[in-house]
Amino acid sequence: MRALLTAVASLATLSCLALGQNNSADSRPKAPVTTQAAANKGNDRKWWKEAVVYQIYPRSFKDSNGDGIGDLKGIISKLDYLKSLGIDVIWLNPIYGSPNDDNGYDISDYQAIMKEFGTMQDFDELLKEMHARNLKLVMDLVVNHSSDEHKWFKESRISRSNPYRDYYHWWPAEKGKPAHRWSFFDVNADAWKYDKATDSYYLHYFSQKQPDLNWENPKVREEVFSMMRFWFDKGVDGFRMDVIPFISKDISFPELPAEYHGDYIKYYAHGPHTHEYLQAMNKDVMSKYDVMTVAEGIGVSSDESLDYVDADRHELNMLYHFEGVSLGYLPNSRKVPDPKGYSLVEFKKIYSKWDSVFAQKGWGTVYLGNHDQPRMTTRWGNDSPQWRELSSKMLTTFLLTMRATPYYYAGDELGMINIKFDRIEDYRDIESLNWYQLEKNSGGDLKKFLEAQKISARDNGRTPFQWDKTTNAGFTTGTPWLKVNSNYPTVNVAVEDKDPNSCLNYFRKIVKLRKDNQVLVYGKYTLLDADNPDVYAYTRELDGKKWLVLLNFHDKAASANTGLDLSHAKVLLGNYATPSRDGKLKPYEAVILEL
Ligand code: NOJ
């Protein structure tokens, strides 16, 4: 049980300005193409290092046909809005053929569009219209597993001699029960499912409808590579790779080795051939295109991350870690928030450590929200009416001023917050539904479970995007697949677009600041005042330019002791009408100063 909960805990690990008077950012000519700092890093300029990535959960973004589910035509209708944000890249969660056991992460056809989302023609139009606006498109690559409704699996389960048998991991029942493997989404947390037709068990790290593909089979690798080429040939600009560290397995399926101390996620991420397969993928596919790749770095520690993203190894470009988003949950729990909250000192340590990993090689990412996480303002800021906007802008400031490519989640630019369902019936996510069942089966405290889910459940980050104050926030004319947050009459694009001090307009300003100033992209990061429990302070430096970022993470005034002379500091951006110039910060204040 303890091992199981450890694994669950790591899964957790699986999501305005008041313009300072001088918001002029920097109008001087931009730094030369290869800056000194970048050159020193042996880490040349790349478009994906300078990009701001914006993630869209297509199911919840915009519904064009009234079926309550977002779709591609909906996204197309909002491209001008997306362009107005100043972002460069859009990452779409899976849009492929799927029975939607896990909202598209269970793929039944890798080269088709999910019928709820539209057609291949809609996709081609989306890509064309995005490229016409100079926006790049990154797709989700989900190849650790497929759907059980994929034709490969349908064939595979027919007989032991079927040509597709070895596309998946099977264990013949006459050998007895295979060694335990933990599953994320199984009601019994068991990753082996018995299948009567061939008297065998198949492996599914996720739900029973997500059987794991057998990457040790060269045919599977070639199928995946050719599918990737299909999308790249269409002009797609990259892939975000779902649980990619899990693809290689020891197919003798031994007992969990003792050195993993029951941590299945860590074990899953240490398969024997992962890097060999990623190098082959790079050589056969990515190296032929100008595209970006980012791994969902589940189970990968900071000292292992360069194995994935050191350019000399020819694997992937970036990886996103789970250390930051795991902070503040009770150990060995199903994402139960620590009543004491999270420690900012720890938070700073984690993000500073991950910055240092990529100081010489590779390149980092930074995010606080995504479709697997609750809303960042609820989780890391303060979603009360008094502090929602300020804390949300403060967190946005953090994301856009780190030395790493920011992955920003749709709706966070509006300051959207958790919906906090009271009843299990309101949830749609397989994770919440199955964990509830698990909790129930083991006689757990269901009330406590639901309370914790109000903070940590994934559906909090998946509620429909809030466009305006009309019914269902303008997301759909039908019944939305997941309820809309009741704050939509005031938190929405239409209202915020008109308000110069809104979260939305703050986001636009800070994106522009980053895009116009390479110091925010490539500049050296230095943490200051590390032990300050309330303020996150750091400098960014490049080619003689030195910027200071001060962020008060709490609801009380706090001072930063940076030891720097701020007397000539110039305010570049801040989230209060009168930004602090002396390091004394108001609650949730964020300010960027040029020194
Ligand atoms: C990680 C994805 O981000 C998550 O949404 C999904 O449930 C699992 N992988 C399984 O594909």
Coordinates of C-alpha atoms and ligand atoms in Angstrom, one line a residue, residues 11 14 57 91 93 102 105-106 140 142 145 185 206 210 240 242-243 296 298 320 322 370-372 429-431 458 462, ligand 1:
L11 CA 1.9 11.2 -10.2
L14 CA 2.1 14.0 -13.4
Y57 CA -6.9 21.7 -24.1
W91 CA 0.6 22.9 -28.1
N93 CA -3.5 18.0 -26.3
D102 CA -8.7 9.4 -20.9
Y105 CA -4.7 10.0 -24.3
D106 CA -6.1 6.6 -25.5
D140 CA 0.9 15.5 -28.5
V142 CA 1.2 9.4 -27.1
H145 CA 0.3 3.1 -25.0
F185 CA -5.8 4.7 -13.5
F206 CA -2.6 3.7 -17.3
Q210 CA -4.7 2.0 -22.5
R240 CA 5.2 17.1 -26.8
D242 CA 3.6 11.9 -23.3
V243 CA 5.3 9.8 -20.6
E296 CA 7.0 14.9 -20.3
I298 CA 8.0 11.9 -15.5
Y320 CA 9.5 19.2 -18.3
F322 CA 7.5 17.2 -11.9
N370 CA -1.4 22.3 -17.6
H371 CA -4.2 19.8 -18.2
D372 CA -2.8 17.5 -15.5
D429 CA -11.7 12.7 -15.3
I430 CA -10.8 9.0 -15.0
E431 CA -8.2 9.8 -12.4
R458 CA -7.2 17.7 -13.0
R462 CA -10.1 21.5 -17.7
Ligands
NOJ1 C1 0.2 12.1 -19.2 C2 -0.9 13.0 -19.7 O1 -0.5 14.4 -19.6 C3 -2.1 12.7 -18.9 O2 -3.1 13.6 -19.2 C4 -2.5 11.3 -19.3 O3 -3.6 10.9 -18.5 C5 -1.4 10.3 -19.1 N1 -0.1 10.8 -19.5 C6 -1.6 9.0 -19.9 O4 -1.4 9.2 -21.2

